[in-house]
mmCIF file of C-alpha atoms and ligand atoms in Angstrom:
data_model
loop_
_atom_site.group_PDB
_atom_site.id
_atom_site.type_symbol
_atom_site.label_atom_id
_atom_site.label_comp_id
_atom_site.label_asym_id
_atom_site.label_seq_id
_atom_site.Cartn_x
_atom_site.Cartn_y
_atom_site.Cartn_z
ATOM 1 C CA UNK A 1 50.784 -87.796 83.546
ATOM 2 C CA UNK A 2 47.630 -87.579 81.605
ATOM 3 C CA UNK A 3 47.153 -90.694 79.476
ATOM 4 C CA UNK A 4 46.699 -88.812 76.066
ATOM 5 C CA UNK A 5 50.195 -87.472 76.882
ATOM 6 C CA UNK A 6 51.987 -90.711 77.872
ATOM 7 C CA UNK A 7 50.425 -91.954 74.464
ATOM 8 C CA UNK A 8 52.129 -88.981 72.593
ATOM 9 C CA UNK A 9 55.430 -89.858 74.240
ATOM 10 C CA UNK A 10 54.985 -93.449 73.107
ATOM 11 C CA UNK A 11 54.338 -92.428 69.742
ATOM 12 C CA UNK A 12 57.511 -90.482 70.002
ATOM 13 C CA UNK A 13 59.146 -93.589 71.077
ATOM 14 C CA UNK A 14 60.190 -91.765 74.510
ATOM 15 C CA UNK A 15 58.021 -93.297 77.290
ATOM 16 C CA UNK A 16 59.308 -94.398 79.887
ATOM 17 C CA UNK A 17 62.680 -92.932 79.170
ATOM 18 C CA UNK A 18 61.724 -89.559 80.179
ATOM 19 C CA UNK A 19 60.953 -88.442 83.890
ATOM 20 C CA UNK A 20 59.116 -85.233 84.789
ATOM 21 C CA UNK A 21 61.096 -82.554 86.867
ATOM 22 C CA UNK A 22 59.408 -81.711 90.044
ATOM 23 C CA UNK A 23 59.108 -77.949 91.171
ATOM 24 C CA UNK A 24 60.185 -77.215 95.024
ATOM 25 C CA UNK A 25 56.632 -78.016 96.168
ATOM 26 C CA UNK A 26 56.466 -81.231 94.356
ATOM 27 C CA UNK A 27 54.254 -80.196 91.541
ATOM 28 C CA UNK A 28 54.784 -82.000 88.187
ATOM 29 C CA UNK A 29 55.807 -79.628 85.708
ATOM 30 C CA UNK A 30 55.230 -81.524 82.528
ATOM 31 C CA UNK A 31 56.575 -79.065 80.235
ATOM 32 C CA UNK A 32 60.116 -79.215 81.689
ATOM 33 C CA UNK A 33 60.245 -82.753 81.066
ATOM 34 C CA UNK A 34 64.242 -83.395 81.354
ATOM 35 C CA UNK A 35 66.570 -85.811 79.583
ATOM 36 C CA UNK A 36 68.151 -88.445 81.632
ATOM 37 C CA UNK A 37 71.304 -87.592 79.589
ATOM 38 C CA UNK A 38 71.441 -83.721 79.428
ATOM 39 C CA UNK A 39 72.921 -82.035 76.088
ATOM 40 C CA UNK A 40 76.387 -81.227 76.943
ATOM 41 C CA UNK A 41 76.563 -78.316 74.392
ATOM 42 C CA UNK A 42 73.455 -76.558 75.525
ATOM 43 C CA UNK A 43 74.269 -72.914 75.924
ATOM 44 C CA UNK A 44 72.133 -70.071 77.721
ATOM 45 C CA UNK A 45 73.226 -66.523 78.217
ATOM 46 C CA UNK A 46 71.494 -63.488 79.678
ATOM 47 C CA UNK A 47 68.946 -61.545 77.721
ATOM 48 C CA UNK A 48 69.872 -59.462 74.661
ATOM 49 C CA UNK A 49 66.499 -58.834 72.534
ATOM 50 C CA UNK A 50 63.136 -59.046 72.284
ATOM 51 C CA UNK A 51 62.180 -60.644 68.835
ATOM 52 C CA UNK A 52 58.885 -58.790 68.578
ATOM 53 C CA UNK A 53 60.601 -55.278 68.392
ATOM 54 C CA UNK A 54 63.603 -56.404 66.378
ATOM 55 C CA UNK A 55 64.076 -55.492 62.716
ATOM 56 C CA UNK A 56 64.270 -58.174 60.346
ATOM 57 C CA UNK A 57 66.814 -57.031 58.152
ATOM 58 C CA UNK A 58 69.719 -59.419 57.636
ATOM 59 C CA UNK A 59 72.739 -58.979 59.788
ATOM 60 C CA UNK A 60 76.153 -58.867 57.513
ATOM 61 C CA UNK A 61 77.729 -61.644 59.727
ATOM 62 C CA UNK A 62 74.963 -63.917 60.060
ATOM 63 C CA UNK A 63 72.667 -63.994 56.969
ATOM 64 C CA UNK A 64 73.887 -62.137 53.946
ATOM 65 C CA UNK A 65 70.904 -61.225 51.673
ATOM 66 C CA UNK A 66 71.301 -63.595 48.429
ATOM 67 C CA UNK A 67 70.205 -62.682 44.954
ATOM 68 C CA UNK A 68 66.963 -64.232 44.379
ATOM 69 C CA UNK A 69 65.950 -63.249 40.693
ATOM 70 C CA UNK A 70 65.399 -59.598 40.411
ATOM 71 C CA UNK A 71 65.570 -57.274 42.930
ATOM 72 C CA UNK A 72 61.978 -55.735 42.279
ATOM 73 C CA UNK A 73 60.583 -59.217 42.560
ATOM 74 C CA UNK A 74 62.071 -59.659 46.283
ATOM 75 C CA UNK A 75 60.962 -56.047 46.778
ATOM 76 C CA UNK A 76 57.390 -56.400 45.492
ATOM 77 C CA UNK A 77 56.972 -59.758 47.761
ATOM 78 C CA UNK A 78 58.398 -57.720 50.884
ATOM 79 C CA UNK A 79 55.798 -55.335 50.561
ATOM 80 C CA UNK A 80 52.853 -57.875 50.341
ATOM 81 C CA UNK A 81 50.174 -58.463 52.937
ATOM 82 C CA UNK A 82 48.984 -62.030 53.653
ATOM 83 C CA UNK A 83 46.110 -62.064 50.946
ATOM 84 C CA UNK A 84 48.412 -61.023 48.527
ATOM 85 C CA UNK A 85 51.708 -63.281 49.230
ATOM 86 C CA UNK A 86 49.157 -66.230 49.320
ATOM 87 C CA UNK A 87 47.462 -65.526 45.994
ATOM 88 C CA UNK A 88 51.452 -64.857 44.464
ATOM 89 C CA UNK A 89 52.443 -68.194 46.019
ATOM 90 C CA UNK A 90 49.002 -70.113 44.613
ATOM 91 C CA UNK A 91 50.203 -68.747 41.005
ATOM 92 C CA UNK A 92 53.930 -68.984 41.292
ATOM 93 C CA UNK A 93 55.755 -70.487 38.338
ATOM 94 C CA UNK A 94 59.209 -68.910 39.197
ATOM 95 C CA UNK A 95 60.654 -72.260 39.687
ATOM 96 C CA UNK A 96 60.620 -75.640 37.630
ATOM 97 C CA UNK A 97 58.984 -77.259 40.735
ATOM 98 C CA UNK A 98 55.664 -75.427 39.395
ATOM 99 C CA UNK A 99 55.492 -77.662 36.506
ATOM 100 C CA UNK A 100 54.550 -80.953 38.394
ATOM 101 C CA UNK A 101 52.616 -79.729 41.461
ATOM 102 C CA UNK A 102 49.122 -80.625 42.365
ATOM 103 C CA UNK A 103 48.798 -77.840 44.847
ATOM 104 C CA UNK A 104 51.144 -74.947 46.405
ATOM 105 C CA UNK A 105 51.643 -75.536 49.815
ATOM 106 C CA UNK A 106 51.859 -71.979 51.516
ATOM 107 C CA UNK A 107 51.775 -72.958 55.183
ATOM 108 C CA UNK A 108 49.311 -73.187 57.909
ATOM 109 C CA UNK A 109 48.364 -71.703 61.383
ATOM 110 C CA UNK A 110 47.869 -68.794 63.716
ATOM 111 C CA UNK A 111 49.339 -65.707 61.628
ATOM 112 C CA UNK A 112 50.502 -64.342 65.104
ATOM 113 C CA UNK A 113 52.134 -67.515 66.487
ATOM 114 C CA UNK A 114 55.207 -67.379 68.834
ATOM 115 C CA UNK A 115 56.100 -70.572 67.514
ATOM 116 C CA UNK A 116 56.896 -71.161 63.907
ATOM 117 C CA UNK A 117 58.053 -74.528 62.459
ATOM 118 C CA UNK A 118 59.781 -74.971 59.112
ATOM 119 C CA UNK A 119 60.200 -78.141 57.393
ATOM 120 C CA UNK A 120 61.455 -78.918 53.888
ATOM 121 C CA UNK A 121 58.645 -78.905 51.241
ATOM 122 C CA UNK A 122 55.663 -80.634 50.564
ATOM 123 C CA UNK A 123 55.399 -84.331 49.716
ATOM 124 C CA UNK A 124 52.804 -86.551 48.119
ATOM 125 C CA UNK A 125 50.137 -85.858 50.724
ATOM 126 C CA UNK A 126 50.926 -82.260 51.136
ATOM 127 C CA UNK A 127 50.782 -81.879 47.325
ATOM 128 C CA UNK A 128 47.598 -83.317 47.037
ATOM 129 C CA UNK A 129 45.940 -81.431 50.194
ATOM 130 C CA UNK A 130 47.705 -78.168 49.817
ATOM 131 C CA UNK A 131 48.532 -78.308 53.740
ATOM 132 C CA UNK A 132 52.289 -78.907 55.196
ATOM 133 C CA UNK A 133 53.010 -82.095 57.502
ATOM 134 C CA UNK A 134 49.624 -83.983 56.750
ATOM 135 C CA UNK A 135 51.417 -87.530 55.990
ATOM 136 C CA UNK A 136 53.096 -89.704 58.161
ATOM 137 C CA UNK A 137 55.862 -87.240 59.215
ATOM 138 C CA UNK A 138 52.981 -84.807 59.758
ATOM 139 C CA UNK A 139 51.277 -87.179 62.416
ATOM 140 C CA UNK A 140 54.619 -87.091 64.108
ATOM 141 C CA UNK A 141 55.163 -83.675 63.956
ATOM 142 C CA UNK A 142 51.395 -83.123 65.629
ATOM 143 C CA UNK A 143 52.666 -85.779 68.253
ATOM 144 C CA UNK A 144 55.979 -84.028 68.929
ATOM 145 C CA UNK A 145 53.765 -80.467 69.368
ATOM 146 C CA UNK A 146 51.135 -82.032 71.640
ATOM 147 C CA UNK A 147 54.063 -83.373 73.735
ATOM 148 C CA UNK A 148 55.140 -79.724 74.361
ATOM 149 C CA UNK A 149 51.418 -78.604 74.830
ATOM 150 C CA UNK A 150 51.226 -77.275 71.390
ATOM 151 C CA UNK A 151 49.069 -77.759 68.525
ATOM 152 C CA UNK A 152 49.104 -76.575 65.007
ATOM 153 C CA UNK A 153 46.850 -73.550 64.468
ATOM 154 C CA UNK A 154 46.972 -72.427 68.070
ATOM 155 C CA UNK A 155 50.380 -70.185 68.320
ATOM 156 C CA UNK A 156 51.918 -72.563 66.176
ATOM 157 C CA UNK A 157 52.405 -71.573 62.373
ATOM 158 C CA UNK A 158 53.875 -74.510 60.119
ATOM 159 C CA UNK A 159 55.909 -73.324 57.048
ATOM 160 C CA UNK A 160 58.182 -75.153 54.297
ATOM 161 C CA UNK A 161 61.304 -73.758 52.655
ATOM 162 C CA UNK A 162 59.758 -74.731 49.355
ATOM 163 C CA UNK A 163 55.871 -74.212 48.347
ATOM 164 C CA UNK A 164 55.633 -76.867 45.673
ATOM 165 C CA UNK A 165 56.615 -80.412 45.874
ATOM 166 C CA UNK A 166 60.044 -81.703 44.789
ATOM 167 C CA UNK A 167 59.493 -84.844 42.396
ATOM 168 C CA UNK A 168 59.952 -87.903 44.433
ATOM 169 C CA UNK A 169 60.401 -86.427 47.439
ATOM 170 C CA UNK A 170 63.895 -85.351 47.072
ATOM 171 C CA UNK A 171 65.583 -82.340 48.442
ATOM 172 C CA UNK A 172 64.771 -78.829 46.830
ATOM 173 C CA UNK A 173 67.830 -77.623 44.703
ATOM 174 C CA UNK A 174 69.246 -74.719 45.963
ATOM 175 C CA UNK A 175 68.172 -72.854 43.259
ATOM 176 C CA UNK A 176 64.399 -73.770 43.832
ATOM 177 C CA UNK A 177 64.974 -72.848 47.602
ATOM 178 C CA UNK A 178 66.482 -69.519 46.491
ATOM 179 C CA UNK A 179 63.428 -68.706 44.310
ATOM 180 C CA UNK A 180 60.971 -69.711 47.410
ATOM 181 C CA UNK A 181 63.198 -67.919 49.667
ATOM 182 C CA UNK A 182 61.374 -64.249 49.559
ATOM 183 C CA UNK A 183 57.893 -66.041 50.337
ATOM 184 C CA UNK A 184 59.501 -67.657 53.637
ATOM 185 C CA UNK A 185 60.829 -64.476 54.515
ATOM 186 C CA UNK A 186 57.986 -62.459 54.062
ATOM 187 C CA UNK A 187 55.705 -64.979 55.871
ATOM 188 C CA UNK A 188 58.309 -64.892 58.837
ATOM 189 C CA UNK A 189 58.109 -60.582 58.710
ATOM 190 C CA UNK A 190 54.387 -61.140 58.955
ATOM 191 C CA UNK A 191 54.057 -63.513 61.614
ATOM 192 C CA UNK A 192 56.886 -62.400 63.586
ATOM 193 C CA UNK A 193 57.454 -65.269 65.730
ATOM 194 C CA UNK A 194 59.281 -65.474 68.993
ATOM 195 C CA UNK A 195 61.009 -68.515 68.262
ATOM 196 C CA UNK A 196 61.898 -70.763 64.931
ATOM 197 C CA UNK A 197 62.490 -74.114 65.170
ATOM 198 C CA UNK A 198 64.048 -75.634 61.860
ATOM 199 C CA UNK A 199 63.363 -79.119 60.952
ATOM 200 C CA UNK A 200 65.880 -80.697 59.384
ATOM 201 C CA UNK A 201 69.125 -80.141 57.297
ATOM 202 C CA UNK A 202 67.255 -78.495 54.166
ATOM 203 C CA UNK A 203 65.249 -75.792 56.899
ATOM 204 C CA UNK A 204 68.779 -75.270 58.651
ATOM 205 C CA UNK A 205 70.927 -74.646 55.571
ATOM 206 C CA UNK A 206 68.547 -72.184 54.225
ATOM 207 C CA UNK A 207 67.183 -70.237 57.162
ATOM 208 C CA UNK A 208 70.866 -70.007 58.917
ATOM 209 C CA UNK A 209 72.829 -69.841 55.151
ATOM 210 C CA UNK A 210 75.601 -72.073 56.544
ATOM 211 C CA UNK A 211 76.198 -76.157 55.713
ATOM 212 C CA UNK A 212 76.618 -78.028 59.144
ATOM 213 C CA UNK A 213 75.073 -81.175 60.478
ATOM 214 C CA UNK A 214 72.180 -80.995 62.879
ATOM 215 C CA UNK A 215 74.241 -82.855 65.486
ATOM 216 C CA UNK A 216 76.711 -79.855 65.489
ATOM 217 C CA UNK A 217 73.860 -77.085 65.849
ATOM 218 C CA UNK A 218 71.413 -78.514 68.454
ATOM 219 C CA UNK A 219 70.993 -77.221 71.901
ATOM 220 C CA UNK A 220 72.177 -73.785 70.962
ATOM 221 C CA UNK A 221 70.152 -70.526 70.020
ATOM 222 C CA UNK A 222 71.102 -69.460 66.304
ATOM 223 C CA UNK A 223 69.420 -66.309 64.830
ATOM 224 C CA UNK A 224 67.369 -66.022 61.258
ATOM 225 C CA UNK A 225 67.447 -62.225 60.509
ATOM 226 C CA UNK A 226 67.354 -61.545 64.532
ATOM 227 C CA UNK A 227 64.987 -64.011 65.454
ATOM 228 C CA UNK A 228 66.122 -66.876 67.621
ATOM 229 C CA UNK A 229 66.069 -70.085 66.078
ATOM 230 C CA UNK A 230 66.970 -73.737 67.114
ATOM 231 C CA UNK A 231 67.200 -76.797 65.319
ATOM 232 C CA UNK A 232 65.946 -80.505 65.521
ATOM 233 C CA UNK A 233 65.702 -83.622 63.257
ATOM 234 C CA UNK A 234 63.107 -83.540 60.890
ATOM 235 C CA UNK A 235 60.225 -85.857 61.525
ATOM 236 C CA UNK A 236 60.524 -87.835 58.397
ATOM 237 C CA UNK A 237 64.025 -88.396 59.372
ATOM 238 C CA UNK A 238 63.273 -89.529 63.077
ATOM 239 C CA UNK A 239 60.602 -91.969 61.348
ATOM 240 C CA UNK A 240 63.545 -93.842 59.763
ATOM 241 C CA UNK A 241 65.662 -93.155 62.739
ATOM 242 C CA UNK A 242 64.015 -94.351 65.795
ATOM 243 C CA UNK A 243 66.625 -93.803 68.454
ATOM 244 C CA UNK A 244 67.419 -90.232 67.430
ATOM 245 C CA UNK A 245 63.516 -89.522 68.793
ATOM 246 C CA UNK A 246 65.124 -89.033 72.269
ATOM 247 C CA UNK A 247 67.259 -86.288 71.032
ATOM 248 C CA UNK A 248 64.524 -84.699 69.150
ATOM 249 C CA UNK A 249 62.586 -84.519 72.806
ATOM 250 C CA UNK A 250 65.712 -83.135 74.243
ATOM 251 C CA UNK A 251 65.477 -80.290 71.425
ATOM 252 C CA UNK A 252 61.896 -79.889 72.167
ATOM 253 C CA UNK A 253 62.403 -79.530 75.651
ATOM 254 C CA UNK A 254 65.214 -77.094 74.701
ATOM 255 C CA UNK A 255 62.946 -75.107 72.867
ATOM 256 C CA UNK A 256 60.306 -75.020 75.541
ATOM 257 C CA UNK A 257 63.003 -73.615 78.036
ATOM 258 C CA UNK A 258 63.997 -71.053 75.412
ATOM 259 C CA UNK A 259 60.431 -69.719 74.558
ATOM 260 C CA UNK A 260 60.111 -69.573 78.386
ATOM 261 C CA UNK A 261 63.252 -67.357 78.666
ATOM 262 C CA UNK A 262 62.444 -65.334 75.637
ATOM 263 C CA UNK A 263 58.872 -64.482 77.121
ATOM 264 C CA UNK A 264 60.703 -63.516 80.437
ATOM 265 C CA UNK A 265 63.504 -61.596 78.501
ATOM 266 C CA UNK A 266 66.544 -63.693 79.451
ATOM 267 C CA UNK A 267 67.806 -65.349 76.410
ATOM 268 C CA UNK A 268 69.861 -64.602 73.862
ATOM 269 C CA UNK A 269 71.210 -65.863 70.296
ATOM 270 C CA UNK A 270 74.691 -67.359 70.318
HETATM 271 N N1 LIG B 301 58.097 -82.691 54.953
HETATM 272 C C1 LIG B 301 58.206 -81.250 55.045
HETATM 273 O O1 LIG B 301 59.291 -81.162 55.315
HETATM 274 N N2 LIG B 301 56.962 -80.522 54.931
HETATM 275 C C2 LIG B 301 55.926 -81.058 54.644
HETATM 276 O O2 LIG B 301 54.952 -80.161 54.825
HETATM 277 C C3 LIG B 301 55.847 -82.516 54.734
HETATM 278 C C4 LIG B 301 56.778 -83.459 54.923
#
């Protein structure tokens, strides 16, 4: 293991809990690092779809379309290209969050990424800089990415449920998330990621349109409008609940395995 990687696992509070799985030839395969306590509810099933060619239309059973102001507004947003969408978000005044923001936080990264990480909403640092996950939680997210050999901007896109900072870092209200939902939906439609990683409860509730604990949803492949989605804890939560970093690491390993299966066409959502 390289010193840098060991540092990252230490930063995540995971070293030396984790060991590397070795292949038959004895070669270390760091990206398949395994937990000493495998997740019992991990579910893998045979191939079903290729997210790159799937329609992003909602499935009635999983994600009912929700009213977000006028249908016209939504329809207009759904036709926007990147430049139009960025300009629309930058000038958005469609919910009360705009009043106290310094900067909108659109999202950042590779617009053709396989990986999409979705958080909750900007905090103070993000509001000041206009980029998601640049504070302490962002540092941890960067280390989580690095631990699975990813980095922001390189086949990775990072976005939030809401683009403006909720005052005092409270959770976004359902109405605020609803007003912002077409923006995230359009971003996802433009990116067409292979896999979405929902970071924390707010992302999960809004992307899966269901109330459930992170604990009950981990280790399974869900779907956002036909795109495979896995869940894990929000980095800010992990900073306050250090023991759960081990579970987050297991989730990241599950995400890596899922991505590998998606790339080879052997994964299906449950
Ligand atoms: N938390 C989030 O959910 N998003 C950010 O951009 C920063 C902190």
